[in-house]
Structure formats: structure tokens, C-alpha cells
Amino acid sequence: MNTVVCIKRVPDSEARIKVAPDGQSIDPTGLKFIVSPYDEFAVEAALRLKEQSGGGETVALTLGDAAAGEQVRSVLAMGADRAIRLDGEGSPDGLSVARALASELRELGPDLILFGMKAMDDDQQQVGPMVAELLGLPCVTVVAELEAEDGKVLCHREIEGGTEVVELELPAVVTVTKGPYEPRYPSLKGIMAAKKKPLEEKPAEVPASRIKVRRYSEPPARPEGKIVGEGPDAVPELVRLLRDEAKVL
Amino acid sequence: MSRILAIAEQRDGALKRISQEVVTAARQVADGIGGEVDVVVVGAAGIGAAAKALGNYGADRVLAVEHEALGAYSPESYTKAIADQVQAGDYFAVLFPATAVGRDLAPRVAARLDVPLASEATALEIEGEELVIRRPVYAGKAFVDLTLDAAPRIVSVRANIFRAHESPREATVETVAAEPQPSKARVREVHAGAGDKPDVAEATVVVAGGRGLKDPENWKILEDLADALGDGVALGASRAVVDAGWRPHAEQVGQTGKVVSPQLYFAVALSGAIQHLAGMRTATTIVAVNKDPDAPIFKVADYGIVGDAFEVIPRLADEIRNARG
């Protein structure tokens, strides 16, 4: 099975996010960058599918500037066979990103296109299903585990009050959430091998953003809270405050 | 072009509570531009009659796309049904609920109509003739104000932010013919889970636990507190306990889990890592119970008790049962 996994370079989840003084961007100073965690789950799912189906190619695809090469190399070190970096700036407009990715994906024509269920920076959770729509492919979102079954994949996903298994005809798009498998750490051998794997770079064609950013701001500070007391003896006062002051009981 | 379209969501023929919130948000925008509110609801026969009640929250007209094959969500059929209504209506803005279904559906509708989508809005303001949308980024570590240079403006709104507000009127109901679409995705099996607790991202009350609870068995004290608080209370979890395999990822609150804004959030025996705080700091009231008086969770909590969860939580469940009578 030939799979393309779309990945994104994002700030680490432990990062403190500071707004630039002009309010027009996030201050990148001192930020550590990683592969968006849900994208790593997608890479792991792709590698497992390949192992299970006994063949095919796993391609990592990203849209980003030269710095994103670091994240692409780490996905190659995990075990992807080759990578393509569409050289360009991302966009706050998910549909512009989806169009840039879709034109490359149309050429690649894989059996399966995987995304993390959302990128951990913009949190828009939209590019995967948009790509599916642009390519006229079926799509299942927020899938925890994938299994190959001739010409299909089985998607295990959580639904309200339970889980379901969706049978999906290929070619298709799937967005991946955390599942039963931790993303593998690149081995030293994997890291060495990654240096020799093909990394193709080509200019990205990203349509102009129609999402116009006015300004970024930091979240409002929460009002100073109070420590009601220590131990179970403080409980009656807490319940009184929740009922009479916060009025939430 | 002064109509706003609110997308209502149903499950098993009953409207979901968030539909009231989406209509409330749509009413607010419509009032800002002197417009009217339409609602589209897709479902089995009879769903239009159920959606008439959205008039209480400011809907002027309900468009019910009814078909026996549309009782359950299908991406292909729902995308077509809603995109057709959006195209027919010349709307200023279209608001979706940011639910599991809405997050699947809104991007498809936006892509089909070739317009951008602003996801997970937490505020909508009319400034002059423009709709200014505020939404969190980095799971709430920052916010961005933006406008959409397209028509219609497609937005999904986060649960529990636009609190349902009555603005009663007599909504008309029109039934629209549906054309179910074939799908290449087929649900093969459904497994019922242990409980029927609501999604942590949509619940109005969340009881969340962390590693200080020491063992997954000990979640029973949180389940008992949730029961004491009444119906519709969801359980939440820190990343540490999900990584340890104690709780499902669906319950994880934070930057690598769900971002929640309930009216009441209990943080029990969890320290409050920055990525957890990002996911719950917009809750209206936060209660923290932790042994460590220096735990970061106390910096965002409205009310804190320093103490052992195994002593405090059972007592809290008892006192809440008494208070609720």
C-alpha cells in the first residue's frame, strides 16, 4: 500500500507562546519545534500498515520553509521511505494549504493519504477533510487505529458512548488521533539511513489567504482564586461558595 | 445579503444542546447586521418539527432536510444537503457547531463551496459591516482576531461559549427534499462503551483527574463525584494518566487532547502542566484539589483545597448530594 503522510512543523506543546509586540504574529524566539504530535501518530499508523500489508511506499509530505527539513528528516528516521517538502510559508487559511497539498497529492496518487487529526498550532482541524473534498475522495476523521484489508482499510474510531469500525474503500483520506501505539523513536540506524533517503524540494503553490489576521493576543488573566482551606474540613465551605458565590450547583 | 444560517445537529432524532448555542450565536450576529436567522437541520422524518423549538433562541425559519436514510451522519449526504442550502440562500455567514460531526462536516462544505473556514470561534463581533471572529490558537495559549474575505463567511463555534439565550419567535418550518449520496465508507461494527457520558469537550461539568490518584481503580471516587453532580457530567484526564494507559485519550484535556470550556471544572490530583492549563483555562469556574500547595493548578483555580483527594473527594460528593437535595 502506498501511503502519503502529511506532516507539519509546530512549536513544542510545553512551549510558552508569546505574541510579537505588533500583534501580527507569534514571537518565535526561543521556541523548540517538533513534528505535530498527531502527525507522528499518523506516521506510526502508516509504518504499521506497510509492515502489515508487506509492501508499498511511505512518503512524508510537508509544506514549509527550509527549517521544516528538520522535521522531515525525523520522519524519514522513523522509517518513511522518502519525503517531499513544498517550499513555502504555511497559511492561516486551511483551504489554501489544502489546495497546495492537493495539487501535489493528485500527482502522487497514493492509495491512502494520512493527516494528524489537527495541527497543534492553528488547531483548525480542517485541512484533511478539505483535501479529501478537493480530490473527491472519501475521508474518515479522528481514527485511532488502522488495519489493511484488500483494497480497503478498517478504521477504528471513538464515537460518543463507544467505538466503531468503519470500512473504507481506497483511495481515501484518514485523519489520525492517538491510538494504542506510541510513535516509534528513530533508532541510530534510522537516523543514519535518513540522511541518504531522497528529500525532494519544490516550490509550493499556496493560494493567497482569505483569512485576514487582525491581531494576536494573549489570553485574559484569570482573576485571583482563593484557597478555601486544607483537607476535608474545607469541603462544606467550598460547597457553600460553589452554590452561593459561583452559583454553579 | 443579511441572513445568517445556523447548522443544527441532531442525534437519534433529538436536537443536541449545542444547536441552541449555534442559534444563539447566529441571532447575535443577525441582530448586529439587522438580519434574519435560518436553521438547517438534516435528519430522518420529523426532525423539522423538533427543530421548530429553536425559534425560542432566535431562529426565524427552519429548513429541514428529511430522509429516512439521513438519520445518522454520513459525510457525503450531509455535505451535499448543507452545501445545497448554503448555495441557495445567499448568506452573510454560516455557523456550524464545533462538535465531532461539525469538525468533519464544516471543512467539506467550505471546500466544496471554495470558501475559507474559521474553526472553533469563541467570540463573534460585528464591526462596521465586517464579522470579526476570535478563536484560540495553540490550544488557548493565544487568541487571534480575524476576518474572512469571502461570502459566505463559514465559522464553527466552540461548545459552551455562546450560552443559549432565549429570544423567542415563531419559527416557520419548511421541509426540503434530500438526495442521499453513495458512500465509500461503511460502518461495519459499533461497540458500546462502558458508559454513556457526554464528550468532555461538550459537557457543562467536567471532573478531571491526574497522576496523584495513583491507580486507575481510584477513578471510582471521581465517578462518584460526577454522579453526585447530576446528569451530563464528563470525566477528564491529564496527559500523564492517558500516557500511562489509565484512561482513554478521548478524555484527555489539554493541547494534545481536547480543549474544554465547561461552567464547572474539577481538577483533582493533577498538577496543571502548561499544556493542560491551555486546554481548560476558559472554564467559568475551576476547582482544584491537590496535596501540593505550590501546584500550578492553584494559579488558575477559583477555589482550591489543599489536601488528599482520597479524603476530600468522597466528602465533596456527600456534601454536594446534600446541597442538591
Short mmCIF file of C-alpha atoms in Angstrom, two decimals, chain B:
data_model
loop_
_atom_site.label_atom_id
_atom_site.label_comp_id
_atom_site.label_asym_id
_atom_site.label_seq_id
_atom_site.Cartn_x
_atom_site.Cartn_y
_atom_site.Cartn_z
CA MET B 1 -27.42 39.51 1.96
CA SER B 2 -28.37 39.80 5.59
CA ARG B 3 -29.30 36.27 6.50
CA ILE B 4 -27.33 34.06 8.86
CA LEU B 5 -27.51 30.28 8.61
CA ALA B 6 -27.13 28.16 11.75
CA ILE B 7 -26.46 24.44 11.30
CA ALA B 8 -28.33 22.43 13.94
CA GLU B 9 -27.20 18.98 15.00
CA GLN B 10 -29.34 16.03 15.99
CA ARG B 11 -28.61 12.62 17.37
CA ASP B 12 -31.19 9.81 17.21
CA GLY B 13 -33.86 12.34 16.23
CA ALA B 14 -33.31 14.68 19.18
CA LEU B 15 -31.60 18.06 18.80
CA LYS B 16 -28.27 18.34 20.55
CA ARG B 17 -27.99 21.09 23.15
CA ILE B 18 -25.26 22.85 21.16
CA SER B 19 -27.84 23.60 18.45
CA GLN B 20 -29.33 26.19 20.84
CA GLU B 21 -25.89 27.73 21.25
CA VAL B 22 -25.28 27.93 17.50
CA VAL B 23 -28.68 29.61 17.01
CA THR B 24 -27.91 32.00 19.91
CA ALA B 25 -24.64 32.96 18.21
CA ALA B 26 -26.38 33.34 14.84
CA ARG B 27 -29.06 35.56 16.42
CA GLN B 28 -26.36 37.76 17.92
CA VAL B 29 -24.67 38.20 14.51
CA ALA B 30 -28.02 38.73 12.75
CA ASP B 31 -29.01 41.43 15.24
CA GLY B 32 -25.65 43.13 14.57
CA ILE B 33 -26.41 43.42 10.84
CA GLY B 34 -30.18 43.70 11.02
CA GLY B 35 -30.72 40.26 9.53
CA GLU B 36 -32.65 37.05 9.98
CA VAL B 37 -31.68 33.57 11.15
CA ASP B 38 -32.28 30.42 9.15
CA VAL B 39 -31.56 26.98 10.56
CA VAL B 40 -30.71 23.88 8.56
CA VAL B 41 -31.16 20.53 10.22
CA VAL B 42 -30.55 17.20 8.46
CA GLY B 43 -32.17 14.03 9.77
CA ALA B 44 -34.92 11.46 9.50
CA ALA B 45 -38.57 12.43 9.04
CA GLY B 46 -39.84 14.60 11.88
CA ILE B 47 -36.59 16.39 12.61
CA GLY B 48 -38.01 19.67 11.30
CA ALA B 49 -40.80 19.55 13.88
CA ALA B 50 -38.22 19.01 16.62
CA ALA B 51 -36.14 21.93 15.33
CA LYS B 52 -39.08 24.34 15.43
CA ALA B 53 -38.25 24.85 19.11
CA LEU B 54 -35.09 26.69 18.00
CA GLY B 55 -37.42 29.66 17.48
CA ASN B 56 -37.04 30.13 21.23
CA TYR B 57 -33.40 31.05 20.66
CA GLY B 58 -33.98 33.38 17.73
CA ALA B 59 -34.47 31.23 14.63
CA ASP B 60 -36.86 32.77 12.08
CA ARG B 61 -37.03 29.83 9.69
CA VAL B 62 -36.12 26.14 9.89
CA LEU B 63 -35.13 24.28 6.74
CA ALA B 64 -35.43 20.58 7.45
CA VAL B 65 -33.67 18.21 5.08
CA GLU B 66 -35.51 15.00 5.90
CA HIS B 67 -34.96 11.48 4.63
CA GLU B 68 -35.11 8.04 6.23
CA ALA B 69 -31.52 7.41 5.12
CA LEU B 70 -30.25 10.59 6.81
CA GLY B 71 -30.97 9.77 10.46
CA ALA B 72 -27.29 9.09 11.11
CA TYR B 73 -24.39 11.26 9.96
CA SER B 74 -22.96 10.49 6.55
CA PRO B 75 -20.26 12.89 5.31
CA GLU B 76 -21.27 12.66 1.65
CA SER B 77 -25.02 13.10 2.16
CA TYR B 78 -24.76 15.79 4.83
CA THR B 79 -22.15 17.77 2.87
CA LYS B 80 -24.41 17.85 -0.17
CA ALA B 81 -27.57 18.63 1.81
CA ILE B 82 -25.97 21.56 3.62
CA ALA B 83 -23.87 22.90 0.73
CA ASP B 84 -27.04 23.00 -1.41
CA GLN B 85 -28.89 25.03 1.21
CA VAL B 86 -25.95 27.40 1.69
CA GLN B 87 -25.74 28.00 -2.06
CA ALA B 88 -29.46 28.57 -2.37
CA GLY B 89 -29.52 31.15 0.41
CA ASP B 90 -27.02 33.95 -0.28
CA TYR B 91 -25.94 34.05 3.35
CA PHE B 92 -23.72 36.58 5.12
CA ALA B 93 -22.41 33.86 7.45
CA VAL B 94 -22.90 30.16 8.15
CA LEU B 95 -22.30 28.85 11.67
CA PHE B 96 -21.54 25.19 12.45
CA PRO B 97 -21.23 23.56 15.87
CA ALA B 98 -17.61 22.56 16.59
CA THR B 99 -18.59 19.01 17.55
CA ALA B 100 -17.22 15.70 16.29
CA VAL B 101 -19.70 15.85 13.41
CA GLY B 102 -19.25 19.59 12.81
CA ARG B 103 -15.46 19.23 12.63
CA ASP B 104 -15.88 16.58 9.93
CA LEU B 105 -18.60 18.40 8.03
CA ALA B 106 -17.69 22.12 8.06
CA PRO B 107 -14.33 21.71 6.23
CA ARG B 108 -16.00 19.65 3.49
CA VAL B 109 -18.78 22.19 2.98
CA ALA B 110 -16.23 25.03 2.93
CA ALA B 111 -14.01 23.23 0.40
CA ARG B 112 -16.98 22.33 -1.79
CA LEU B 113 -18.07 25.99 -1.88
CA ASP B 114 -14.47 27.22 -2.23
CA VAL B 115 -14.59 29.49 0.82
CA PRO B 116 -12.31 29.53 3.88
CA LEU B 117 -13.38 28.23 7.29
CA ALA B 118 -12.62 29.74 10.69
CA SER B 119 -12.81 26.86 13.19
CA GLU B 120 -13.71 26.89 16.89
CA ALA B 121 -14.74 30.54 17.31
CA THR B 122 -15.06 31.79 20.87
CA ALA B 123 -16.33 35.31 20.04
CA LEU B 124 -18.16 36.91 17.09
CA GLU B 125 -18.48 40.70 16.78
CA ILE B 126 -19.87 42.88 14.04
CA GLU B 127 -17.56 45.86 13.46
CA GLY B 128 -18.87 48.19 10.80
CA GLU B 129 -20.04 45.74 8.16
CA GLU B 130 -17.50 43.06 8.95
CA LEU B 131 -17.68 39.97 11.13
CA VAL B 132 -14.65 39.78 13.42
CA ILE B 133 -14.01 36.25 14.65
CA ARG B 134 -11.92 35.43 17.69
CA ARG B 135 -10.53 31.94 18.00
CA PRO B 136 -7.91 30.27 20.19
CA VAL B 137 -4.60 29.06 18.75
CA TYR B 138 -2.02 26.85 20.46
CA ALA B 139 -4.94 25.31 22.39
CA GLY B 140 -5.73 28.65 24.03
CA LYS B 141 -2.22 29.86 24.82
CA ALA B 142 -3.06 32.75 22.47
CA PHE B 143 -6.05 34.11 20.55
CA VAL B 144 -6.35 35.51 17.06
CA ASP B 145 -8.89 38.01 15.75
CA LEU B 146 -9.59 37.54 12.07
CA THR B 147 -11.98 38.32 9.25
CA LEU B 148 -12.96 36.17 6.28
CA ASP B 149 -12.55 37.69 2.83
CA ALA B 150 -15.27 35.55 1.25
CA ALA B 151 -19.02 35.05 1.13
CA PRO B 152 -20.50 33.36 2.94
CA ARG B 153 -18.25 33.53 5.99
CA ILE B 154 -18.10 29.97 7.33
CA VAL B 155 -17.37 29.59 11.03
CA SER B 156 -17.63 26.78 13.56
CA VAL B 157 -18.40 27.78 17.15
CA ARG B 158 -16.97 26.09 20.20
CA ALA B 159 -19.31 24.36 22.67
CA ASN B 160 -20.29 26.08 25.93
CA ILE B 161 -19.05 29.54 24.85
CA PHE B 162 -22.21 31.02 23.34
CA ARG B 163 -24.57 30.17 26.20
CA ALA B 164 -28.09 29.50 24.96
CA HIS B 165 -30.09 32.72 25.28
CA GLU B 166 -33.84 32.96 24.69
CA SER B 167 -35.05 35.34 22.01
CA PRO B 168 -38.45 33.80 21.32
CA ARG B 169 -40.23 33.94 18.00
CA GLU B 170 -42.44 31.64 15.97
CA ALA B 171 -40.13 29.84 13.58
CA THR B 172 -41.56 28.58 10.31
CA VAL B 173 -40.58 25.09 9.22
CA GLU B 174 -40.00 24.10 5.59
CA THR B 175 -39.20 20.55 4.61
CA VAL B 176 -36.65 20.16 1.85
CA ALA B 177 -36.25 17.08 -0.33
CA ALA B 178 -32.99 15.18 0.19
CA GLU B 179 -30.86 13.10 -2.11
CA PRO B 180 -28.81 10.62 -0.08
CA GLN B 181 -25.36 10.16 -1.64
CA PRO B 182 -23.44 6.90 -2.00
CA SER B 183 -20.52 6.50 0.36
CA LYS B 184 -17.25 4.59 0.16
CA ALA B 185 -17.12 4.45 3.94
CA ARG B 186 -19.39 1.96 5.69
CA VAL B 187 -19.79 1.42 9.43
CA ARG B 188 -19.12 -2.29 9.93
CA GLU B 189 -19.29 -2.60 13.72
CA VAL B 190 -20.36 -0.46 16.66
CA HIS B 191 -19.20 -1.32 20.18
CA ALA B 192 -20.99 0.35 23.06
CA GLY B 193 -18.61 1.80 25.61
CA ALA B 194 -18.70 1.39 29.37
CA GLY B 195 -20.91 4.39 29.98
CA ASP B 196 -22.83 6.99 28.07
CA LYS B 197 -21.02 10.02 29.45
CA PRO B 198 -21.05 13.06 27.16
CA ASP B 199 -17.97 14.15 25.23
CA VAL B 200 -15.67 16.01 27.60
CA ALA B 201 -15.49 18.90 25.09
CA GLU B 202 -19.27 19.39 25.15
CA ALA B 203 -20.13 18.76 28.81
CA THR B 204 -21.09 21.65 31.11
CA VAL B 205 -19.38 19.99 34.10
CA VAL B 206 -16.08 18.12 33.94
CA VAL B 207 -14.42 16.08 36.69
CA ALA B 208 -10.76 15.54 35.74
CA GLY B 209 -8.09 13.50 37.47
CA GLY B 210 -4.32 13.26 37.36
CA ARG B 211 -1.49 11.02 38.37
CA GLY B 212 -1.95 11.88 42.05
CA LEU B 213 -4.83 9.40 42.04
CA LYS B 214 -2.13 6.70 41.91
CA ASP B 215 -4.14 3.92 40.25
CA PRO B 216 -6.85 3.66 37.57
CA GLU B 217 -9.03 1.80 40.12
CA ASN B 218 -9.22 5.02 42.11
CA TRP B 219 -11.23 6.72 39.35
CA LYS B 220 -14.28 5.40 41.15
CA ILE B 221 -14.09 8.36 43.55
CA LEU B 222 -14.27 10.72 40.54
CA GLU B 223 -17.13 8.72 39.02
CA ASP B 224 -18.99 9.02 42.31
CA LEU B 225 -18.40 12.80 42.38
CA ALA B 226 -19.64 13.01 38.78
CA ASP B 227 -22.79 11.07 39.74
CA ALA B 228 -23.36 13.41 42.69
CA LEU B 229 -23.20 16.40 40.34
CA GLY B 230 -26.06 15.05 38.23
CA ASP B 231 -26.56 14.14 34.58
CA GLY B 232 -24.34 15.19 31.73
CA VAL B 233 -21.09 15.32 33.69
CA ALA B 234 -18.00 14.18 31.76
CA LEU B 235 -14.76 12.72 33.08
CA GLY B 236 -11.46 14.30 32.05
CA ALA B 237 -7.85 13.25 32.42
CA SER B 238 -4.35 14.67 32.35
CA ARG B 239 -1.88 13.68 29.67
CA ALA B 240 0.18 11.76 32.24
CA VAL B 241 -2.62 9.34 33.08
CA VAL B 242 -3.58 8.85 29.42
CA ASP B 243 0.06 8.16 28.53
CA ALA B 244 0.12 5.64 31.39
CA GLY B 245 -2.88 3.90 29.82
CA TRP B 246 -5.15 4.54 32.83
CA ARG B 247 -7.76 6.48 30.87
CA PRO B 248 -8.77 6.72 27.17
CA HIS B 249 -7.35 9.52 25.03
CA ALA B 250 -10.92 10.72 24.38
CA GLU B 251 -10.91 12.05 27.96
CA GLN B 252 -7.59 13.88 27.70
CA VAL B 253 -7.82 17.63 28.31
CA GLY B 254 -5.05 19.87 27.03
CA GLN B 255 -3.07 20.82 23.99
CA THR B 256 -2.66 17.22 22.82
CA GLY B 257 -6.20 16.36 23.85
CA LYS B 258 -9.43 18.31 23.99
CA VAL B 259 -9.92 21.98 24.76
CA VAL B 260 -12.89 22.45 27.07
CA SER B 261 -14.91 25.39 28.38
CA PRO B 262 -17.40 23.95 30.90
CA GLN B 263 -19.22 26.00 33.52
CA LEU B 264 -17.54 23.96 36.25
CA TYR B 265 -14.21 22.10 36.09
CA PHE B 266 -12.82 19.96 38.91
CA ALA B 267 -9.06 19.34 38.68
CA VAL B 268 -8.30 16.52 41.09
CA ALA B 269 -4.75 15.43 41.94
CA LEU B 270 -3.36 16.92 38.77
CA SER B 271 -0.58 19.49 39.00
CA GLY B 272 -1.54 21.63 36.00
CA ALA B 273 1.16 21.29 33.33
CA ILE B 274 1.17 24.22 30.91
CA GLN B 275 -0.32 22.11 28.14
CA HIS B 276 -3.17 21.00 30.44
CA LEU B 277 -3.88 24.55 31.62
CA ALA B 278 -4.12 25.67 27.98
CA GLY B 279 -6.95 23.21 27.47
CA MET B 280 -9.19 24.21 30.40
CA ARG B 281 -8.43 27.77 31.42
CA THR B 282 -11.56 29.13 29.73
CA ALA B 283 -13.80 27.15 32.10
CA THR B 284 -16.10 29.50 34.01
CA THR B 285 -15.35 28.11 37.48
CA ILE B 286 -12.32 25.95 38.27
CA VAL B 287 -11.97 23.95 41.49
CA ALA B 288 -8.60 22.36 42.31
CA VAL B 289 -7.86 19.70 44.90
CA ASN B 290 -4.18 18.90 45.31
CA LYS B 291 -1.81 17.86 48.09
CA ASP B 292 0.88 20.26 46.89
CA PRO B 293 0.07 23.90 47.79
CA ASP B 294 2.56 25.05 45.12
CA ALA B 295 0.92 23.10 42.24
CA PRO B 296 0.45 25.42 39.21
CA ILE B 297 -3.23 24.40 39.01
CA PHE B 298 -3.93 26.67 42.02
CA LYS B 299 -2.85 29.69 39.93
CA VAL B 300 -5.84 29.28 37.58
CA ALA B 301 -8.32 27.80 40.10
CA ASP B 302 -11.11 29.95 41.51
CA TYR B 303 -11.38 27.71 44.55
CA GLY B 304 -8.74 25.38 45.90
CA ILE B 305 -8.48 22.83 48.66
CA VAL B 306 -5.01 21.72 49.69
CA GLY B 307 -5.41 18.14 50.72
CA ASP B 308 -5.53 14.45 49.94
CA ALA B 309 -8.03 13.70 47.16
CA PHE B 310 -8.94 10.39 48.83
CA GLU B 311 -10.20 12.32 51.86
CA VAL B 312 -11.58 15.41 50.14
CA ILE B 313 -13.41 13.98 47.11
CA PRO B 314 -15.71 11.45 48.87
CA ARG B 315 -16.65 14.17 51.37
CA LEU B 316 -17.26 16.59 48.49
CA ALA B 317 -19.55 14.07 46.75
CA ASP B 318 -21.56 13.67 50.01
CA GLU B 319 -21.86 17.42 50.61
CA ILE B 320 -22.88 18.08 47.00
CA ARG B 321 -25.57 15.38 47.27
CA ASN B 322 -26.84 17.11 50.41
CA ALA B 323 -26.73 20.55 48.80
CA ARG B 324 -28.60 19.36 45.73
CA GLY B 325 -31.14 17.66 47.98
#
